Amino acid sequence: MPVISIPQDFNEEELYVDLLSIFGHSLFLKCEGFNFAGSIKLKAATEMVEAAERDGVLTPGSVLVESSSGNLGVALSMITASKDYRFLCVTDSRCNLSTRRLMEALGSQVHIIAEPDAKGGFLAGRINYVRALCASDDRYVCLNQYTNPDNWKAHYCKTAPAIARQFPRLDVLFVGAGTTGTLMGCARYFREWHRPVRIVAVDSVGSVTFGGAPGRRMIPGLGTSLRPPLLDESYVDEVIRVEEADTIRACHRLARSGFLFGGSTGTVVSGAMGWLAQHDACELTAVAIAPDLGERYLDTIYQTNWLQDLYGEDVLSSDELTAGSRSA
């Protein structure tokens, strides 16, 4: 067993769950939630902080500030606590209460944007607040996960090679799209690999990441109200959009088999299963990335009143997993 001195030194890379017995299609789910930050965002956070330190941008007197819907904020809270920095996370009212409390327990400050920006939604509101804060005081340092290339480089150097080692005959990889750091890092790596891998991006209905009209999105994690600057669609073979009701059904179906995953994972699994159902998948080796676990969603997607208020009483009445619209 490893012995560590700082929390970011531990991250389980080799755990996969085969979903064949649950959904009827073989899909190897790479579980990224087994670290002290609880999500895949630990990789990007570590890479961005260490790069900022090497470049002299982040110094002992700095106050780190970042916009996050939740998981990156937790990862940065953990890292800054271990390195004795101050950290302010700018999030919005959709952020899970348990996530906000976790950041505060780690010593971070949390600022909540209560109203969406008229043009860019909650994301624009968060980004505008961070920009104004940094312009007003040079102690504040923003890593800017939305434009920072170290975001995708973390997955180019770690996530994708780990998948390639485990599955040398990989055919298709399903990756959720948020900032698109994970998507771009993995897609770039497999574009250079020794055999072709189909990269399928999974997005939420109502997100504008790959075009289309913005819509209501209540589950934090995947999807954006502004096109991600990191995104290069030339690396993506296909895009699947998933309704939030299907995300919820996938999460609950996994939970009934003993696997409690978060909303981002439910979206990716729902999209992947819809894709596999429409393709001759028997001979394909398919992997999907599960960004997080489900404990932080106990008050939302696993809470009956929250579900019924937002999605109606019959949201869990069907196990049908429809992947929404699909476009190349």
Short mmCIF file of C-alpha atoms in Angstrom, two decimals:
data_model
loop_
_atom_site.label_atom_id
_atom_site.label_comp_id
_atom_site.label_asym_id
_atom_site.label_seq_id
_atom_site.Cartn_x
_atom_site.Cartn_y
_atom_site.Cartn_z
CA MET A 1 0.00 0.00 0.00
CA PRO A 2 1.28 3.52 -0.76
CA VAL A 3 2.42 5.86 1.98
CA ILE A 4 1.83 9.53 1.12
CA SER A 5 2.55 12.87 2.75
CA ILE A 6 0.25 15.13 0.70
CA PRO A 7 -3.27 14.18 -0.50
CA GLN A 8 -2.66 14.79 -4.21
CA ASP A 9 -0.07 11.99 -4.25
CA PHE A 10 -2.84 9.38 -4.21
CA ASN A 11 -5.09 8.72 -7.21
CA GLU A 12 -6.41 5.30 -8.21
CA GLU A 13 -5.86 4.89 -11.97
CA GLU A 14 -6.56 1.22 -12.58
CA LEU A 15 -10.16 0.66 -11.43
CA TYR A 16 -12.78 -0.20 -14.07
CA VAL A 17 -16.35 -1.49 -13.79
CA ASP A 18 -17.80 -3.64 -16.59
CA LEU A 19 -21.44 -2.58 -16.98
CA LEU A 20 -22.51 -5.62 -19.04
CA SER A 21 -24.55 -7.22 -16.24
CA ILE A 22 -26.38 -3.95 -15.51
CA PHE A 23 -27.17 -2.58 -18.97
CA GLY A 24 -26.71 -5.54 -21.32
CA HIS A 25 -23.79 -3.97 -23.20
CA SER A 26 -20.15 -4.32 -22.28
CA LEU A 27 -18.77 -0.93 -21.30
CA PHE A 28 -15.69 -0.52 -19.16
CA LEU A 29 -16.21 2.44 -16.86
CA LYS A 30 -12.97 4.07 -15.72
CA CYS A 31 -13.62 5.22 -12.16
CA GLU A 32 -11.88 8.53 -11.47
CA GLY A 33 -13.45 9.34 -8.10
CA PHE A 34 -11.08 7.37 -5.86
CA ASN A 35 -8.79 10.11 -4.60
CA PHE A 36 -9.01 12.62 -1.75
CA ALA A 37 -10.68 15.19 -4.02
CA GLY A 38 -13.29 12.67 -5.15
CA SER A 39 -13.13 13.34 -8.88
CA ILE A 40 -11.08 13.46 -12.06
CA LYS A 41 -10.60 17.20 -11.51
CA LEU A 42 -7.68 16.42 -9.20
CA LYS A 43 -5.49 15.82 -12.26
CA ALA A 44 -6.20 19.16 -13.93
CA ALA A 45 -6.00 21.04 -10.63
CA THR A 46 -2.61 19.54 -9.77
CA GLU A 47 -1.20 20.21 -13.24
CA MET A 48 -2.42 23.82 -13.33
CA VAL A 49 -1.21 24.67 -9.80
CA GLU A 50 2.23 23.14 -10.35
CA ALA A 51 2.63 24.95 -13.68
CA ALA A 52 1.65 28.26 -12.05
CA GLU A 53 4.25 27.65 -9.34
CA ARG A 54 6.96 26.82 -11.88
CA ASP A 55 6.15 29.97 -13.84
CA GLY A 56 6.25 32.14 -10.73
CA VAL A 57 2.60 33.17 -11.14
CA LEU A 58 1.53 31.55 -7.88
CA THR A 59 3.57 32.64 -4.87
CA PRO A 60 3.14 32.30 -1.08
CA GLY A 61 1.27 35.63 -0.90
CA SER A 62 -1.17 34.80 -3.67
CA VAL A 63 -4.88 34.21 -3.25
CA LEU A 64 -6.06 31.62 -5.76
CA VAL A 65 -9.51 32.30 -7.25
CA GLU A 66 -11.33 30.08 -9.72
CA SER A 67 -14.77 29.58 -11.23
CA SER A 68 -16.10 26.06 -10.71
CA SER A 69 -19.41 24.21 -10.68
CA GLY A 70 -18.05 22.07 -7.86
CA ASN A 71 -15.49 19.33 -8.42
CA LEU A 72 -12.57 21.50 -9.51
CA GLY A 73 -13.28 23.73 -6.54
CA VAL A 74 -12.97 20.76 -4.19
CA ALA A 75 -9.73 19.63 -5.84
CA LEU A 76 -8.23 23.13 -5.57
CA SER A 77 -9.44 23.40 -1.97
CA MET A 78 -7.58 20.21 -1.13
CA ILE A 79 -4.40 21.23 -2.93
CA THR A 80 -4.29 24.77 -1.55
CA ALA A 81 -4.86 23.43 1.96
CA SER A 82 -1.89 21.08 1.54
CA LYS A 83 0.27 23.90 0.17
CA ASP A 84 -0.91 26.61 2.59
CA TYR A 85 -2.43 28.92 -0.03
CA ARG A 86 -5.70 30.81 0.31
CA PHE A 87 -8.44 29.89 -2.14
CA LEU A 88 -11.74 31.47 -3.18
CA CYS A 89 -14.10 29.36 -5.26
CA VAL A 90 -16.70 31.23 -7.31
CA THR A 91 -19.63 28.90 -7.96
CA ASP A 92 -23.37 29.28 -8.49
CA SER A 93 -26.66 28.25 -6.92
CA ARG A 94 -26.70 24.87 -8.71
CA CYS A 95 -23.62 23.71 -6.81
CA ASN A 96 -24.50 20.90 -4.41
CA LEU A 97 -24.69 21.98 -0.76
CA SER A 98 -22.41 19.13 0.31
CA THR A 99 -19.79 20.29 -2.20
CA ARG A 100 -19.87 23.83 -0.85
CA ARG A 101 -19.56 22.57 2.71
CA LEU A 102 -16.65 20.35 1.74
CA MET A 103 -14.74 23.28 0.25
CA GLU A 104 -15.37 25.33 3.38
CA ALA A 105 -14.27 22.42 5.59
CA LEU A 106 -10.96 22.44 3.72
CA GLY A 107 -10.50 26.12 4.58
CA SER A 108 -11.63 27.72 1.33
CA GLN A 109 -14.01 30.62 0.84
CA VAL A 110 -17.02 30.12 -1.42
CA HIS A 111 -18.81 32.89 -3.31
CA ILE A 112 -22.15 31.98 -4.89
CA ILE A 113 -23.50 33.66 -8.03
CA ALA A 114 -27.25 33.65 -7.45
CA GLU A 115 -28.46 35.02 -10.80
CA PRO A 116 -27.34 33.98 -14.30
CA ASP A 117 -25.83 36.47 -16.71
CA ALA A 118 -28.34 37.56 -19.34
CA LYS A 119 -26.13 36.39 -22.24
CA GLY A 120 -23.94 33.62 -20.86
CA GLY A 121 -25.84 32.11 -17.96
CA PHE A 122 -24.28 31.19 -14.63
CA LEU A 123 -20.92 30.40 -16.22
CA ALA A 124 -20.56 33.92 -17.62
CA GLY A 125 -21.62 35.35 -14.28
CA ARG A 126 -18.92 33.38 -12.48
CA ILE A 127 -16.23 34.27 -15.00
CA ASN A 128 -17.14 37.97 -14.92
CA TYR A 129 -16.92 38.01 -11.12
CA VAL A 130 -13.46 36.39 -11.18
CA ARG A 131 -12.21 38.82 -13.81
CA ALA A 132 -13.41 41.84 -11.85
CA LEU A 133 -11.80 40.51 -8.67
CA CYS A 134 -8.44 39.89 -10.34
CA ALA A 135 -8.52 43.34 -11.94
CA SER A 136 -9.14 44.97 -8.57
CA ASP A 137 -6.33 43.30 -6.62
CA ASP A 138 -3.12 41.76 -7.97
CA ARG A 139 -2.94 39.30 -5.08
CA TYR A 140 -5.64 37.25 -6.80
CA VAL A 141 -4.42 34.60 -9.24
CA CYS A 142 -6.82 32.80 -11.60
CA LEU A 143 -5.70 29.55 -13.25
CA ASN A 144 -8.69 29.77 -15.66
CA GLN A 145 -9.55 26.14 -16.29
CA TYR A 146 -11.52 27.17 -19.39
CA THR A 147 -8.48 28.38 -21.35
CA ASN A 148 -5.53 26.81 -19.54
CA PRO A 149 -3.76 24.22 -21.74
CA ASP A 150 -2.48 22.43 -18.62
CA ASN A 151 -6.11 21.34 -18.14
CA TRP A 152 -6.02 19.07 -21.19
CA LYS A 153 -2.33 18.23 -20.84
CA ALA A 154 -3.06 16.52 -17.53
CA HIS A 155 -5.25 13.99 -19.35
CA TYR A 156 -2.91 13.70 -22.33
CA CYS A 157 -0.14 12.70 -19.92
CA LYS A 158 -2.11 10.62 -17.40
CA THR A 159 -5.70 9.62 -18.17
CA ALA A 160 -5.32 8.54 -21.80
CA PRO A 161 -2.05 6.58 -21.33
CA ALA A 162 -3.63 4.73 -18.39
CA ILE A 163 -6.55 3.67 -20.61
CA ALA A 164 -4.20 2.65 -23.42
CA ARG A 165 -2.18 0.43 -21.08
CA GLN A 166 -5.30 -1.34 -19.82
CA PHE A 167 -7.04 -1.64 -23.21
CA PRO A 168 -4.50 -1.96 -26.03
CA ARG A 169 -7.34 -2.94 -28.42
CA LEU A 170 -9.58 0.02 -27.55
CA ASP A 171 -12.16 0.86 -30.25
CA VAL A 172 -14.34 3.62 -28.82
CA LEU A 173 -13.95 6.06 -25.93
CA PHE A 174 -16.85 8.02 -24.42
CA VAL A 175 -15.88 11.26 -22.67
CA GLY A 176 -18.13 13.84 -21.06
CA ALA A 177 -17.75 17.44 -22.20
CA GLY A 178 -17.49 20.23 -19.62
CA THR A 179 -14.48 22.49 -19.99
CA THR A 180 -13.45 19.80 -22.53
CA GLY A 181 -10.08 19.38 -20.82
CA THR A 182 -10.52 15.62 -20.37
CA LEU A 183 -12.01 15.28 -23.85
CA MET A 184 -9.24 17.20 -25.61
CA GLY A 185 -6.39 15.57 -23.69
CA CYS A 186 -7.64 12.06 -24.41
CA ALA A 187 -8.60 12.83 -28.01
CA ARG A 188 -5.18 14.31 -28.78
CA TYR A 189 -3.41 11.33 -27.26
CA PHE A 190 -5.42 8.72 -29.17
CA ARG A 191 -5.12 10.67 -32.42
CA GLU A 192 -1.38 9.96 -32.16
CA TRP A 193 -1.76 6.34 -31.01
CA HIS A 194 -0.83 3.27 -33.06
CA ARG A 195 -4.44 2.32 -33.91
CA PRO A 196 -7.65 4.31 -34.56
CA VAL A 197 -9.96 5.01 -31.62
CA ARG A 198 -13.39 6.56 -32.11
CA ILE A 199 -13.82 9.54 -29.76
CA VAL A 200 -17.45 10.14 -28.77
CA ALA A 201 -18.17 13.29 -26.78
CA VAL A 202 -21.15 13.19 -24.41
CA ASP A 203 -22.89 16.48 -23.65
CA SER A 204 -26.06 17.57 -21.85
CA VAL A 205 -29.16 18.77 -23.68
CA GLY A 206 -29.30 22.53 -23.15
CA SER A 207 -25.53 22.94 -23.39
CA VAL A 208 -24.10 25.14 -26.16
CA THR A 209 -20.70 23.40 -26.28
CA PHE A 210 -21.32 21.89 -29.72
CA GLY A 211 -23.88 24.42 -30.88
CA GLY A 212 -27.61 24.61 -30.43
CA ALA A 213 -29.86 26.70 -28.25
CA PRO A 214 -29.18 27.00 -24.51
CA GLY A 215 -31.63 25.34 -22.15
CA ARG A 216 -32.20 24.63 -18.48
CA ARG A 217 -29.53 22.45 -16.88
CA MET A 218 -29.82 21.68 -13.18
CA ILE A 219 -27.13 19.02 -12.77
CA PRO A 220 -23.64 20.55 -12.44
CA GLY A 221 -20.60 19.12 -14.18
CA LEU A 222 -21.11 18.57 -17.90
CA GLY A 223 -22.37 21.12 -20.40
CA THR A 224 -21.72 24.84 -20.69
CA SER A 225 -23.54 28.06 -21.46
CA LEU A 226 -20.47 29.38 -23.33
CA ARG A 227 -18.47 27.52 -25.96
CA PRO A 228 -15.27 26.17 -24.29
CA PRO A 229 -12.14 27.84 -25.66
CA LEU A 230 -10.22 24.56 -25.27
CA LEU A 231 -12.51 22.69 -27.65
CA ASP A 232 -11.20 21.63 -31.07
CA GLU A 233 -14.00 19.67 -32.74
CA SER A 234 -11.63 18.22 -35.35
CA TYR A 235 -10.53 15.71 -32.69
CA VAL A 236 -14.10 14.53 -31.99
CA ASP A 237 -15.73 11.85 -34.15
CA GLU A 238 -19.24 12.08 -32.78
CA VAL A 239 -21.35 14.00 -30.26
CA ILE A 240 -24.19 12.60 -28.16
CA ARG A 241 -26.56 14.84 -26.19
CA VAL A 242 -28.32 13.42 -23.14
CA GLU A 243 -31.49 14.64 -21.43
CA GLU A 244 -31.13 15.19 -17.69
CA ALA A 245 -33.98 12.75 -17.01
CA ASP A 246 -31.90 10.04 -18.71
CA THR A 247 -28.90 11.04 -16.62
CA ILE A 248 -30.97 10.54 -13.48
CA ARG A 249 -32.30 7.15 -14.63
CA ALA A 250 -28.78 5.93 -15.38
CA CYS A 251 -27.55 7.03 -11.95
CA HIS A 252 -30.40 5.24 -10.18
CA ARG A 253 -29.97 2.10 -12.24
CA LEU A 254 -26.29 1.99 -11.29
CA ALA A 255 -27.17 2.62 -7.65
CA ARG A 256 -29.59 -0.33 -7.63
CA SER A 257 -26.56 -2.49 -8.49
CA GLY A 258 -24.48 -0.97 -5.69
CA PHE A 259 -22.56 1.65 -7.69
CA LEU A 260 -23.23 5.20 -6.50
CA PHE A 261 -21.96 7.60 -9.16
CA GLY A 262 -22.40 11.32 -9.78
CA GLY A 263 -24.40 13.18 -12.39
CA SER A 264 -21.56 13.51 -14.87
CA THR A 265 -21.05 9.76 -14.80
CA GLY A 266 -24.78 9.13 -15.30
CA THR A 267 -24.75 11.37 -18.36
CA VAL A 268 -21.77 9.59 -19.91
CA VAL A 269 -23.20 6.13 -19.20
CA SER A 270 -26.61 7.04 -20.63
CA GLY A 271 -25.05 8.45 -23.79
CA ALA A 272 -22.72 5.50 -24.21
CA MET A 273 -25.49 2.92 -23.77
CA GLY A 274 -27.65 4.70 -26.32
CA TRP A 275 -24.76 4.63 -28.79
CA LEU A 276 -23.91 0.98 -28.16
CA ALA A 277 -27.55 -0.04 -28.59
CA GLN A 278 -27.53 1.40 -32.12
CA HIS A 279 -24.20 -0.07 -33.22
CA ASP A 280 -22.87 -3.58 -33.70
CA ALA A 281 -21.07 -3.39 -30.38
CA CYS A 282 -20.48 -7.08 -29.68
CA GLU A 283 -16.94 -7.01 -31.03
CA LEU A 284 -16.07 -3.51 -29.82
CA THR A 285 -13.90 -2.66 -26.84
CA ALA A 286 -15.62 0.39 -25.34
CA VAL A 287 -14.47 2.53 -22.42
CA ALA A 288 -16.21 5.47 -20.74
CA ILE A 289 -14.75 7.85 -18.19
CA ALA A 290 -16.64 8.22 -14.90
CA PRO A 291 -15.56 11.61 -13.51
CA ASP A 292 -16.95 11.34 -9.99
CA LEU A 293 -18.86 9.40 -7.33
CA GLY A 294 -22.36 10.01 -6.01
CA GLU A 295 -22.10 11.09 -2.37
CA ARG A 296 -22.21 14.80 -3.27
CA TYR A 297 -25.51 14.27 -5.10
CA LEU A 298 -27.50 12.77 -2.22
CA ASP A 299 -29.50 16.01 -1.82
CA THR A 300 -30.21 16.31 -5.54
CA ILE A 301 -30.35 13.42 -8.03
CA TYR A 302 -30.80 10.87 -5.23
CA GLN A 303 -33.40 12.94 -3.34
CA THR A 304 -37.03 12.21 -4.22
CA ASN A 305 -38.49 15.67 -3.58
CA TRP A 306 -35.78 17.41 -5.62
CA LEU A 307 -36.33 15.03 -8.52
CA GLN A 308 -40.12 15.32 -8.52
CA ASP A 309 -40.09 19.11 -8.22
CA LEU A 310 -37.84 19.50 -11.28
CA TYR A 311 -38.62 16.50 -13.48
CA GLY A 312 -42.04 15.24 -12.42
CA GLU A 313 -43.23 12.27 -10.42
CA ASP A 314 -42.61 9.73 -13.18
CA VAL A 315 -38.94 10.55 -13.81
CA LEU A 316 -37.89 7.17 -12.40
CA SER A 317 -40.82 5.17 -13.73
CA SER A 318 -38.95 3.98 -16.81
CA ASP A 319 -35.54 2.38 -17.23
CA GLU A 320 -35.38 3.36 -20.88
CA LEU A 321 -32.09 5.11 -21.63
CA THR A 322 -32.53 7.36 -24.62
CA ALA A 323 -29.47 9.28 -25.65
CA GLY A 324 -31.26 12.33 -27.02
CA SER A 325 -30.14 13.67 -30.38
CA ARG A 326 -26.91 12.63 -32.01
CA SER A 327 -24.79 14.57 -34.46
CA ALA A 328 -21.44 13.98 -36.08
#
